[in-house]
Amino acid sequence: MSEIKKVVLAYSGGLDTSVIVKWLQDTYQCEIVTFTADLGQGEEVEPARAKAEAMGVKEIYIEDLREEFVRDFVFPMFRANTIYEGEYLLGTSIARPLIAKRLIEIANETGADAISHGATGKGNDQVRFELGAYALKPGVKVIAPWREWDLTSRETLMAYAKERNIPIDFNKAGKKSPYSMDANLLHISYEGGVLEDTWTEHEEDMWRWSVSPENAPDVPTYLELTYERGDIVAIDGVAMSPATVLETLNKIGGANGIGRLDIVENRYVGMKSRGCYETPGGTIMMRAHRAIESITLDREVAHLKDELMPKYASLIYNGYWWSPERKMLQTMIDASQEPVNGVVRLKLYKGNVVVVGRKSDNSLFDTRISTFEDDGGAYNQKDAEGFIKLNALRMRIAANNGRELL
Amino acid sequence: MSEIKKVVLAYSGGLDTSVIVKWLQDTYQCEIVTFTADLGQGEEVEPARAKAEAMGVKEIYIEDLREEFVRDFVFPMFRANTIYEGEYLLGTSIARPLIAKRLIEIANETGADAISHGATGKGNDQVRFELGAYALKPGVKVIAPWREWDLTSRETLMAYAKERNIPIDFNKAGKKSPYSMDANLLHISYEGGVLEDTWTEHEEDMWRWSVSPENAPDVPTYLELTYERGDIVAIDGVAMSPATVLETLNKIGGANGIGRLDIVENRYVGMKSRGCYETPGGTIMMRAHRAIESITLDREVAHLKDELMPKYASLIYNGYWWSPERKMLQTMIDASQEPVNGVVRLKLYKGNVVVVGRKSDNSLFDTRISTFEDDGGAYNQKDAEGFIKLNALRMRIAANNGRELL
Amino acid sequence: MSEIKKVVLAYSGGLDTSVIVKWLQDTYQCEIVTFTADLGQGEEVEPARAKAEAMGVKEIYIEDLREEFVRDFVFPMFRANTIYEGEYLLGTSIARPLIAKRLIEIANETGADAISHGATGKGNDQVRFELGAYALKPGVKVIAPWREWDLTSRETLMAYAKERNIPIDFNKAGKKSPYSMDANLLHISYEGGVLEDTWTEHEEDMWRWSVSPENAPDVPTYLELTYERGDIVAIDGVAMSPATVLETLNKIGGANGIGRLDIVENRYVGMKSRGCYETPGGTIMMRAHRAIESITLDREVAHLKDELMPKYASLIYNGYWWSPERKMLQTMIDASQEPVNGVVRLKLYKGNVVVVGRKSDNSLFDTRISTFEDDGGAYNQKDAEGFIKLNALRMRIAANNGRELL
Amino acid sequence: MSEIKKVVLAYSGGLDTSVIVKWLQDTYQCEIVTFTADLGQGEEVEPARAKAEAMGVKEIYIEDLREEFVRDFVFPMFRANTIYEGEYLLGTSIARPLIAKRLIEIANETGADAISHGATGKGNDQVRFELGAYALKPGVKVIAPWREWDLTSRETLMAYAKERNIPIDFNKAGKKSPYSMDANLLHISYEGGVLEDTWTEHEEDMWRWSVSPENAPDVPTYLELTYERGDIVAIDGVAMSPATVLETLNKIGGANGIGRLDIVENRYVGMKSRGCYETPGGTIMMRAHRAIESITLDREVAHLKDELMPKYASLIYNGYWWSPERKMLQTMIDASQEPVNGVVRLKLYKGNVVVVGRKSDNSLFDTRISTFEDDGGAYNQKDAEGFIKLNALRMRIAANNGRELL
């Protein structure tokens, strides 16, 4: 264990990672570099500095990564209409690769030979952090305290913190939520507590980012989203940066009771777990992106994207953002977004996201052809007969052969 | 044209298909057999008898196919969580193969050598009817009047009807909806009219089956759905037949503003078209089926189903229900549903379908393992390190080789 | 029919397309532009000029497209290890999009409003020509004489040719092969004749490009192929252009009895047909490309390519080279070839292509890790336990639940 | 370690597993049950009895599993035309699940609480054994000595054997092949030695089951294989059991120089490794099965199988035979084989397997339709125009919109 000289730790400033700072110092006798990122989780990051300093940390990184997060991670993922297991918008999964990347970059800058994080040994996040780290710096050492130490309960953690004078807010820590939570600009998640019984309804006061549909306004909100190459660049005609887009949609969505989800999902490490998620902005973006694609994408391009999406979603969920196969798929997805330009009009009302209009200079919707009225010869209905006849030919031959099943 | 002796016509009793009866008699000098089915479209089918008789039709089939429709078509499709292009629940598509099957069976019973239908030459339904017919009776002749005649507008149709004394309800026909509609137990659809401009919002008074979320009750409705092998067999503990399940869910869903959809879709014949759909019961079933699968299906089985679903959906949308590849996929999908048993609890509120509980004797959700509390050794956190290390190995080797991109 | 003013015809100079020149002049009273391409079919193209002139054609295009054919069509296809239905290397399919492209470009240059070709109404080639043409020039008219005229047998064609003084070589035409053949630099194909009985063995004297394995040399030939970004750039260390690479491999492969194939394939128009193919160079390239990829590609990248290959192959077989979905897939395939550099060593012997060596600066084969000898800690065997345990977890939970089947 | 009471060991009778018997006794102080299976590896299994007895083993299982192996594992796999990474016929992979199954069944019969095997910590076989074992008996303990002990070289193993009086054939052991080999009825494999340099050619005297193409007979051998539901049931008209079919094909194939392969493959544990394989019978079966499918399977069924095959192959390669997803795929594959009946005629010559004929009562090859001669109206060439026009429609609309790329 004496090999480790310097560790970069993903440091939130909370109880768990504060204990980890001390534990790493004690256990590995090594220098600690803390890295605290603002990914839009809605808590101040600056207070982490004083806490880290108080524990003797000399190299402290505190960064606002919100724009990079949305621009280079969230938006590319939404270009693929990415949903894991039919429901989950991957809010936690998509933040991990960025943290892994910065941990490694900081390790390179500071000459650290190891990284560390506060994810447990049962979850997906350890996998996401570490696969990213290994892909970006193959020789890096990874220290995952939760897989090593014996501080396995909240009580032992608190005791350790007291014993070592770790600067935590005992008031806040004492009133801790019964849920394990994670937040960033894309979502906030809840696990544990009463959610561990799949039959028990989630509690209304668990939710933090959105009002309930019941408490949302009685009048709908209309919204226009402008797309360029598959990304939202303006809301109601006002140009915005990626992070501002998502912040704005979160606000509007949350106020209208949009984006709550309660699911049981399959973790990469092999177990099922229940999670509740609030993804107001993401829920709006998902519907809107499909709507703009519906008029601008070729049918077969759209279908190919749909067929590959579950694999792409699993790659992100499982932590393979930095893998060559994810990048390879991204190449194709990004290429498909060239014509995905235009405007989508939405109506938001008590949890509902309703698409009410979409328009684009790249629209492939051709009224002359699809209309039931006369189309002036753009489409010859007689062609349909040959189309059907040849598509049926193999089945007719089979039926003639007496084939009944396959 | 003199070859055709007897034609079985899919006959609704409305203006269009009544004109077709006459036109077939005039054009082909052949006998007509009419076939009218109750698929839950919400209109009386018996009045079709008198109309057909008035036009001299001697063989008249009027049938209630609601149970067969839901049991053998709708339910099997929902086992796959089938959605076309991310949004559409295939309400029209899934009814066509049953009609095709009955047309052919009746042709065989009555010695008819041809079938006919009222679908236009621009839509998907002609393909669905005819692919089914050819697959089931390879030598059948198909007459698609809309691809042959010159009665291309409503006015010419009406004139033809008057001239030939076709028994239509001119009152009703005069007040015709601006929309082209189709309904069955699964949904009602709207096309045409103002919908032909993708930027124009659908009109509130277009919808027929559901109240708007705005007008839905202010208190939520809770519901428990019991599943056996992937199908709903009881609602709130009351056992029901498949058709009764769907009728009940339509009623409850419609009353709660659930299941409205406004999309632009890609037709098999190559054009985009806009459709609005009301699918109250189907929308509930989709969420609930995913929920019961979420605790009963193995992860990789669920993912394999998700990866194949877009193809399966396209097969149904495009009219290949009776194809060997659809049956082959169905074999696999049905096999997967063996353990999909249990109960899902839902909350319905103003357009929202919220899953609030799911339980099953076949549940693979194992609290001992996924809990954050001590699991008594069921899961060894140290295993995660090896799991991650070996999954990262190929990427580490590549990074060691200096590989940056793929 | 009077609308057509000028037609560009894919003209081989043979009987069929010479009759088409005349038939187009007679039937459409239009000007003809002939286009004859050297794609490596092994016949002189220049004689087509005199024949066309003799029939009054004023605009005559005769072009050597061999380099473009191999560089922009054959090589990109081989980057995907493309095989249709497990066997067919798509020799005919891949030449059609280039011809379609040139037909349209020439139509644009000469102000023609239509194109024409000599493919029959039962085959795939009509589809490939016409889908390409429509994709590149949506308003073009296509004339497919074989679908229109009544010259349905060789005899009627010959009679028509005599009657109209069409300049054909009656000697050659009289001794016509019993097979329908097509050739280009990638392959020569045979259909019809005795091949129409799937149980009858192909005849030895049918083959034109290769000796039989029986007649091939008794000593093996060794060969080294150098790859850059997935394409062969040198043979035995000698740099060569794409067409020269393929010509060289055809010569060496044909001399060693390599590349014969006898299959029954599924045509896009719905029927099965038997084809025999000689693809000497292509057969060598297929094995060699997999070999160089085997050391340079990441596992998951390779597997993703393999999973998408059948779809990509069908797109080419069915004539969708110019479709957006083919281009989208190509983007991804091409991106994957960045590291596919190095040398493959082959042994050719009487029909066998044996890979005997492969090396690359981008090799991911890491002897230190895969060797059975001590690897100095590059791989920790203990990691395998955790890897297996977590991969087994979901199956263990299911077995604990008593799950036996799915 | 004292927990283990009885271990079932996959015992070959060779040096390695004999050392394991002793090592398990020493290390775990437990009873050993040996299990030795004849899977067609070509070595006597009965001698293992005396060796096990000499080491004090009281429960000894020696079984001939050849028929079960071919019937329930090899044949089902060949129904899918299964090839891993375009080349490998999975000879080793497919034997492991059967051994895992018997280990667990014997553990249940003998009341053993653990199993053990002689696979190393770097290979795929450990994964295959253990995933199978855990899937079939979730609470079983697995002991993998190669991941635990320090006998990491041949020398230390030999020393250990001498020291403990382990009954090995030192003569044989002294002259050990430089290759790591594995054999069963489907193949024999070679790894290690000079093969560890991917550029070095394999040595001719390495191969054990086949003559080289150079030394194969100068006259071809013809063969007729009869299929029922996708499996071979007779050779040259003589009905045979599955194992006899494979033994016979191995003999004929090996004598004709068929089935040698030299590849670099991607192991599941993350590294690349080079393997040489002799699979004479399997190579013949692969070509023949595709040939019988080519006339009996519907096009889309065949294509769906092709698209899913890479995934199915990876599942077997990676050790997931006993997983629900493999079984789910098998359900579909088996269903597809209903009509795969008939006879394939092959010509074998110096390494070449040439399909020269195929016939079936279930043939979908319809000469009347595919022939170039008049087909009596079975196919209307004019239908092709509509077929092409509608398939081109979406691309025409896009081109009209000025779309150039996707």
PDB file of N, CA, C and O in Angstrom, chain C residues 85 121-122 138 198 201 214 222 262 267 272 297 303 324-325 347 350 352 358 369 379 381 394 396 406, chain D residues 85 121-122 138 198 201 214 222 262 272 297 299 303 324-325 347 350 352 358 369 379 381 394 396 406:
ATOM      1  N   GLU C  85     -25.863 -13.127 -47.141  1.00  0.00           N
ATOM      2  CA  GLU C  85     -26.347 -14.479 -46.851  1.00  0.00           C
ATOM      3  C   GLU C  85     -25.208 -15.475 -46.624  1.00  0.00           C
ATOM      4  O   GLU C  85     -25.283 -16.627 -47.035  1.00  0.00           O
ATOM      5  N   GLY C 121     -37.024  -7.576 -65.682  1.00  0.00           N
ATOM      6  CA  GLY C 121     -37.998  -7.224 -64.658  1.00  0.00           C
ATOM      7  C   GLY C 121     -38.062  -8.221 -63.519  1.00  0.00           C
ATOM      8  O   GLY C 121     -38.875  -8.085 -62.610  1.00  0.00           O
ATOM      9  N   LYS C 122     -37.212  -9.228 -63.567  1.00  0.00           N
ATOM     10  CA  LYS C 122     -37.227 -10.232 -62.506  1.00  0.00           C
ATOM     11  C   LYS C 122     -36.019 -10.161 -61.587  1.00  0.00           C
ATOM     12  O   LYS C 122     -35.956 -10.887 -60.598  1.00  0.00           O
ATOM     13  N   PRO C 138     -34.370  12.974 -58.575  1.00  0.00           N
ATOM     14  CA  PRO C 138     -35.696  12.446 -58.241  1.00  0.00           C
ATOM     15  C   PRO C 138     -36.712  12.531 -59.369  1.00  0.00           C
ATOM     16  O   PRO C 138     -37.636  11.734 -59.427  1.00  0.00           O
ATOM     17  N   THR C 198     -31.485 -26.916 -58.860  1.00  0.00           N
ATOM     18  CA  THR C 198     -30.543 -26.722 -57.735  1.00  0.00           C
ATOM     19  C   THR C 198     -29.781 -27.994 -57.374  1.00  0.00           C
ATOM     20  O   THR C 198     -28.824 -27.943 -56.612  1.00  0.00           O
ATOM     21  N   GLU C 201     -25.083 -30.377 -60.595  1.00  0.00           N
ATOM     22  CA  GLU C 201     -23.770 -29.764 -60.371  1.00  0.00           C
ATOM     23  C   GLU C 201     -23.432 -28.806 -61.506  1.00  0.00           C
ATOM     24  O   GLU C 201     -23.749 -29.054 -62.669  1.00  0.00           O
ATOM     25  N   GLU C 214      -8.191 -28.505 -58.829  1.00  0.00           N
ATOM     26  CA  GLU C 214      -7.490 -29.671 -59.361  1.00  0.00           C
ATOM     27  C   GLU C 214      -6.367 -29.268 -60.309  1.00  0.00           C
ATOM     28  O   GLU C 214      -5.302 -29.904 -60.326  1.00  0.00           O
ATOM     29  N   TYR C 222       2.930 -17.673 -51.758  1.00  0.00           N
ATOM     30  CA  TYR C 222       2.854 -16.817 -50.574  1.00  0.00           C
ATOM     31  C   TYR C 222       2.723 -15.368 -51.015  1.00  0.00           C
ATOM     32  O   TYR C 222       3.249 -14.972 -52.063  1.00  0.00           O
ATOM     33  N   ASP C 262     -20.974 -21.450 -55.546  1.00  0.00           N
ATOM     34  CA  ASP C 262     -22.224 -21.921 -56.158  1.00  0.00           C
ATOM     35  C   ASP C 262     -23.294 -21.850 -55.076  1.00  0.00           C
ATOM     36  O   ASP C 262     -23.269 -22.614 -54.122  1.00  0.00           O
ATOM     37  N   ARG C 267     -33.375 -13.070 -53.899  1.00  0.00           N
ATOM     38  CA  ARG C 267     -33.430 -11.771 -54.564  1.00  0.00           C
ATOM     39  C   ARG C 267     -34.346 -10.811 -53.819  1.00  0.00           C
ATOM     40  O   ARG C 267     -35.298 -11.229 -53.165  1.00  0.00           O
ATOM     41  N   LYS C 272     -36.100 -16.909 -55.037  1.00  0.00           N
ATOM     42  CA  LYS C 272     -34.767 -17.463 -54.883  1.00  0.00           C
ATOM     43  C   LYS C 272     -34.164 -17.682 -56.262  1.00  0.00           C
ATOM     44  O   LYS C 272     -34.885 -17.979 -57.215  1.00  0.00           O
ATOM     45  N   LEU C 297      -8.254  -4.160 -34.353  1.00  0.00           N
ATOM     46  CA  LEU C 297      -9.530  -3.618 -33.887  1.00  0.00           C
ATOM     47  C   LEU C 297      -9.823  -4.032 -32.449  1.00  0.00           C
ATOM     48  O   LEU C 297      -9.575  -5.167 -32.049  1.00  0.00           O
ATOM     49  N   HIS C 303     -17.128  -6.520 -33.004  1.00  0.00           N
ATOM     50  CA  HIS C 303     -18.412  -7.194 -32.857  1.00  0.00           C
ATOM     51  C   HIS C 303     -19.559  -6.316 -33.354  1.00  0.00           C
ATOM     52  O   HIS C 303     -20.512  -6.808 -33.961  1.00  0.00           O
ATOM     53  N   PRO C 324     -29.533   7.254 -47.536  1.00  0.00           N
ATOM     54  CA  PRO C 324     -28.921   7.871 -46.349  1.00  0.00           C
ATOM     55  C   PRO C 324     -28.507   6.842 -45.303  1.00  0.00           C
ATOM     56  O   PRO C 324     -27.524   7.039 -44.596  1.00  0.00           O
ATOM     57  N   GLU C 325     -29.232   5.742 -45.178  1.00  0.00           N
ATOM     58  CA  GLU C 325     -28.873   4.761 -44.152  1.00  0.00           C
ATOM     59  C   GLU C 325     -27.577   4.036 -44.510  1.00  0.00           C
ATOM     60  O   GLU C 325     -26.781   3.706 -43.628  1.00  0.00           O
ATOM     61  N   LYS C 347      -1.020 -17.747 -47.565  1.00  0.00           N
ATOM     62  CA  LYS C 347      -0.575 -18.871 -48.384  1.00  0.00           C
ATOM     63  C   LYS C 347      -1.755 -19.290 -49.241  1.00  0.00           C
ATOM     64  O   LYS C 347      -2.842 -19.570 -48.719  1.00  0.00           O
ATOM     65  N   LYS C 350      -4.387 -24.228 -54.216  1.00  0.00           N
ATOM     66  CA  LYS C 350      -5.506 -25.030 -54.744  1.00  0.00           C
ATOM     67  C   LYS C 350      -6.844 -24.668 -54.075  1.00  0.00           C
ATOM     68  O   LYS C 350      -7.495 -25.517 -53.447  1.00  0.00           O
ATOM     69  N   ASN C 352      -7.445 -22.823 -51.519  1.00  0.00           N
ATOM     70  CA  ASN C 352      -7.372 -22.416 -50.118  1.00  0.00           C
ATOM     71  C   ASN C 352      -6.661 -21.073 -49.953  1.00  0.00           C
ATOM     72  O   ASN C 352      -5.622 -20.839 -50.580  1.00  0.00           O
ATOM     73  N   ARG C 358       0.269 -12.039 -39.436  1.00  0.00           N
ATOM     74  CA  ARG C 358      -0.259 -10.656 -39.496  1.00  0.00           C
ATOM     75  C   ARG C 358       0.533  -9.844 -38.486  1.00  0.00           C
ATOM     76  O   ARG C 358       0.865 -10.332 -37.403  1.00  0.00           O
ATOM     77  N   ILE C 369       0.462 -10.254 -21.948  1.00  0.00           N
ATOM     78  CA  ILE C 369      -0.777 -10.559 -21.231  1.00  0.00           C
ATOM     79  C   ILE C 369      -1.350 -11.911 -21.607  1.00  0.00           C
ATOM     80  O   ILE C 369      -1.782 -12.679 -20.756  1.00  0.00           O
ATOM     81  N   TYR C 379      -1.509  -8.725 -15.740  1.00  0.00           N
ATOM     82  CA  TYR C 379      -2.867  -9.260 -15.614  1.00  0.00           C
ATOM     83  C   TYR C 379      -2.938 -10.011 -14.308  1.00  0.00           C
ATOM     84  O   TYR C 379      -2.111 -10.871 -14.034  1.00  0.00           O
ATOM     85  N   GLN C 381      -4.729 -12.683 -12.277  1.00  0.00           N
ATOM     86  CA  GLN C 381      -5.678 -13.778 -12.463  1.00  0.00           C
ATOM     87  C   GLN C 381      -6.802 -13.747 -11.432  1.00  0.00           C
ATOM     88  O   GLN C 381      -7.898 -14.217 -11.698  1.00  0.00           O
ATOM     89  N   ARG C 394     -26.948 -12.244 -11.822  1.00  0.00           N
ATOM     90  CA  ARG C 394     -28.366 -12.258 -12.220  1.00  0.00           C
ATOM     91  C   ARG C 394     -28.882 -13.688 -12.412  1.00  0.00           C
ATOM     92  O   ARG C 394     -30.034 -13.983 -12.125  1.00  0.00           O
ATOM     93  N   ARG C 396     -27.710 -16.326 -10.806  1.00  0.00           N
ATOM     94  CA  ARG C 396     -27.794 -16.940  -9.477  1.00  0.00           C
ATOM     95  C   ARG C 396     -29.067 -16.495  -8.762  1.00  0.00           C
ATOM     96  O   ARG C 396     -29.754 -17.304  -8.128  1.00  0.00           O
ATOM     97  N   LEU C 406     -36.621 -19.359 -18.923  1.00  0.00           N
ATOM     98  CA  LEU C 406     -36.167 -17.986 -19.085  1.00  0.00           C
ATOM     99  C   LEU C 406     -36.340 -17.214 -17.780  1.00  0.00           C
ATOM    100  O   LEU C 406     -35.926 -16.078 -17.667  1.00  0.00           O
TER     101      LEU C 406
ATOM    102  N   GLU D  85     -16.599 -14.185 -34.554  1.00  0.00           N
ATOM    103  CA  GLU D  85     -15.672 -13.273 -35.224  1.00  0.00           C
ATOM    104  C   GLU D  85     -15.339 -13.710 -36.652  1.00  0.00           C
ATOM    105  O   GLU D  85     -14.202 -13.580 -37.104  1.00  0.00           O
ATOM    106  N   GLY D 121      -6.496 -18.736 -15.149  1.00  0.00           N
ATOM    107  CA  GLY D 121      -7.161 -17.487 -14.827  1.00  0.00           C
ATOM    108  C   GLY D 121      -7.120 -16.461 -15.945  1.00  0.00           C
ATOM    109  O   GLY D 121      -7.599 -15.337 -15.780  1.00  0.00           O
ATOM    110  N   LYS D 122      -6.556 -16.855 -17.075  1.00  0.00           N
ATOM    111  CA  LYS D 122      -6.465 -15.915 -18.198  1.00  0.00           C
ATOM    112  C   LYS D 122      -7.374 -16.267 -19.350  1.00  0.00           C
ATOM    113  O   LYS D 122      -7.480 -15.511 -20.305  1.00  0.00           O
ATOM    114  N   PRO D 138     -26.860 -22.033  -7.755  1.00  0.00           N
ATOM    115  CA  PRO D 138     -26.360 -20.691  -7.417  1.00  0.00           C
ATOM    116  C   PRO D 138     -25.472 -20.647  -6.175  1.00  0.00           C
ATOM    117  O   PRO D 138     -24.629 -19.775  -6.057  1.00  0.00           O
ATOM    118  N   THR D 198       2.295 -13.363 -33.701  1.00  0.00           N
ATOM    119  CA  THR D 198       1.242 -13.436 -34.723  1.00  0.00           C
ATOM    120  C   THR D 198       1.782 -13.437 -36.155  1.00  0.00           C
ATOM    121  O   THR D 198       1.043 -13.708 -37.088  1.00  0.00           O
ATOM    122  N   GLU D 201       4.451 -18.237 -38.973  1.00  0.00           N
ATOM    123  CA  GLU D 201       3.546 -19.240 -39.527  1.00  0.00           C
ATOM    124  C   GLU D 201       3.458 -20.447 -38.589  1.00  0.00           C
ATOM    125  O   GLU D 201       4.440 -20.853 -37.974  1.00  0.00           O
ATOM    126  N   GLU D 214      -2.013 -30.249 -49.207  1.00  0.00           N
ATOM    127  CA  GLU D 214      -0.973 -30.777 -50.104  1.00  0.00           C
ATOM    128  C   GLU D 214      -0.961 -32.298 -50.096  1.00  0.00           C
ATOM    129  O   GLU D 214      -0.709 -32.936 -51.126  1.00  0.00           O
ATOM    130  N   TYR D 222     -17.127 -37.187 -53.042  1.00  0.00           N
ATOM    131  CA  TYR D 222     -18.484 -36.639 -53.048  1.00  0.00           C
ATOM    132  C   TYR D 222     -19.269 -37.208 -51.868  1.00  0.00           C
ATOM    133  O   TYR D 222     -19.023 -38.334 -51.446  1.00  0.00           O
ATOM    134  N   ASP D 262      -6.316 -20.662 -38.575  1.00  0.00           N
ATOM    135  CA  ASP D 262      -5.285 -19.973 -37.781  1.00  0.00           C
ATOM    136  C   ASP D 262      -5.765 -18.547 -37.594  1.00  0.00           C
ATOM    137  O   ASP D 262      -5.806 -17.774 -38.554  1.00  0.00           O
ATOM    138  N   LYS D 272      -6.438 -10.364 -26.594  1.00  0.00           N
ATOM    139  CA  LYS D 272      -6.430 -11.099 -27.854  1.00  0.00           C
ATOM    140  C   LYS D 272      -5.548 -12.333 -27.696  1.00  0.00           C
ATOM    141  O   LYS D 272      -4.557 -12.292 -26.951  1.00  0.00           O
ATOM    142  N   LEU D 297     -35.435 -21.974 -46.353  1.00  0.00           N
ATOM    143  CA  LEU D 297     -35.820 -20.883 -45.453  1.00  0.00           C
ATOM    144  C   LEU D 297     -36.335 -19.677 -46.220  1.00  0.00           C
ATOM    145  O   LEU D 297     -35.797 -19.304 -47.263  1.00  0.00           O
ATOM    146  N   ARG D 299     -36.586 -15.805 -46.923  1.00  0.00           N
ATOM    147  CA  ARG D 299     -35.513 -14.805 -46.929  1.00  0.00           C
ATOM    148  C   ARG D 299     -35.398 -14.041 -45.614  1.00  0.00           C
ATOM    149  O   ARG D 299     -34.309 -13.923 -45.037  1.00  0.00           O
ATOM    150  N   HIS D 303     -32.423 -13.904 -42.908  1.00  0.00           N
ATOM    151  CA  HIS D 303     -31.711 -12.663 -42.583  1.00  0.00           C
ATOM    152  C   HIS D 303     -31.780 -12.362 -41.083  1.00  0.00           C
ATOM    153  O   HIS D 303     -30.812 -11.888 -40.495  1.00  0.00           O
ATOM    154  N   PRO D 324     -30.647 -17.310 -19.676  1.00  0.00           N
ATOM    155  CA  PRO D 324     -31.991 -17.213 -20.261  1.00  0.00           C
ATOM    156  C   PRO D 324     -31.978 -16.596 -21.654  1.00  0.00           C
ATOM    157  O   PRO D 324     -32.809 -16.966 -22.486  1.00  0.00           O
ATOM    158  N   GLU D 325     -31.061 -15.686 -21.912  1.00  0.00           N
ATOM    159  CA  GLU D 325     -31.062 -15.062 -23.238  1.00  0.00           C
ATOM    160  C   GLU D 325     -30.623 -16.045 -24.321  1.00  0.00           C
ATOM    161  O   GLU D 325     -31.107 -15.997 -25.452  1.00  0.00           O
ATOM    162  N   LYS D 347     -18.764 -31.683 -52.656  1.00  0.00           N
ATOM    163  CA  LYS D 347     -17.523 -32.211 -53.219  1.00  0.00           C
ATOM    164  C   LYS D 347     -16.399 -31.735 -52.303  1.00  0.00           C
ATOM    165  O   LYS D 347     -16.246 -30.530 -52.063  1.00  0.00           O
ATOM    166  N   LYS D 350      -8.972 -31.447 -51.254  1.00  0.00           N
ATOM    167  CA  LYS D 350      -7.794 -30.718 -50.782  1.00  0.00           C
ATOM    168  C   LYS D 350      -8.150 -29.415 -50.051  1.00  0.00           C
ATOM    169  O   LYS D 350      -7.745 -28.319 -50.449  1.00  0.00           O
ATOM    170  N   ASN D 352     -10.992 -27.917 -49.804  1.00  0.00           N
ATOM    171  CA  ASN D 352     -12.184 -27.226 -50.292  1.00  0.00           C
ATOM    172  C   ASN D 352     -13.462 -28.018 -49.991  1.00  0.00           C
ATOM    173  O   ASN D 352     -13.487 -29.239 -50.172  1.00  0.00           O
ATOM    174  N   ARG D 358     -28.420 -29.268 -53.969  1.00  0.00           N
ATOM    175  CA  ARG D 358     -29.280 -29.289 -52.780  1.00  0.00           C
ATOM    176  C   ARG D 358     -30.700 -29.481 -53.271  1.00  0.00           C
ATOM    177  O   ARG D 358     -31.097 -28.941 -54.306  1.00  0.00           O
ATOM    178  N   ILE D 369     -40.707 -19.234 -61.565  1.00  0.00           N
ATOM    179  CA  ILE D 369     -40.631 -17.800 -61.342  1.00  0.00           C
ATOM    180  C   ILE D 369     -39.258 -17.233 -61.620  1.00  0.00           C
ATOM    181  O   ILE D 369     -39.110 -16.180 -62.235  1.00  0.00           O
ATOM    182  N   TYR D 379     -45.269 -14.406 -62.458  1.00  0.00           N
ATOM    183  CA  TYR D 379     -44.634 -13.176 -61.989  1.00  0.00           C
ATOM    184  C   TYR D 379     -44.889 -12.111 -63.037  1.00  0.00           C
ATOM    185  O   TYR D 379     -44.606 -12.323 -64.218  1.00  0.00           O
ATOM    186  N   GLN D 381     -43.745  -8.801 -64.543  1.00  0.00           N
ATOM    187  CA  GLN D 381     -42.586  -7.907 -64.516  1.00  0.00           C
ATOM    188  C   GLN D 381     -42.984  -6.455 -64.297  1.00  0.00           C
ATOM    189  O   GLN D 381     -42.207  -5.671 -63.767  1.00  0.00           O
ATOM    190  N   ARG D 394     -39.112   7.864 -50.590  1.00  0.00           N
ATOM    191  CA  ARG D 394     -38.524   8.680 -49.525  1.00  0.00           C
ATOM    192  C   ARG D 394     -37.215   9.341 -49.990  1.00  0.00           C
ATOM    193  O   ARG D 394     -36.897  10.458 -49.588  1.00  0.00           O
ATOM    194  N   ARG D 396     -36.524  10.175 -53.110  1.00  0.00           N
ATOM    195  CA  ARG D 396     -36.880  11.216 -54.068  1.00  0.00           C
ATOM    196  C   ARG D 396     -37.343  12.476 -53.351  1.00  0.00           C
ATOM    197  O   ARG D 396     -36.986  13.593 -53.738  1.00  0.00           O
ATOM    198  N   LEU D 406     -27.060  12.700 -45.415  1.00  0.00           N
ATOM    199  CA  LEU D 406     -28.088  11.895 -44.774  1.00  0.00           C
ATOM    200  C   LEU D 406     -29.434  12.623 -44.827  1.00  0.00           C
ATOM    201  O   LEU D 406     -30.441  12.083 -44.451  1.00  0.00           O
TER     202      LEU D 406
END
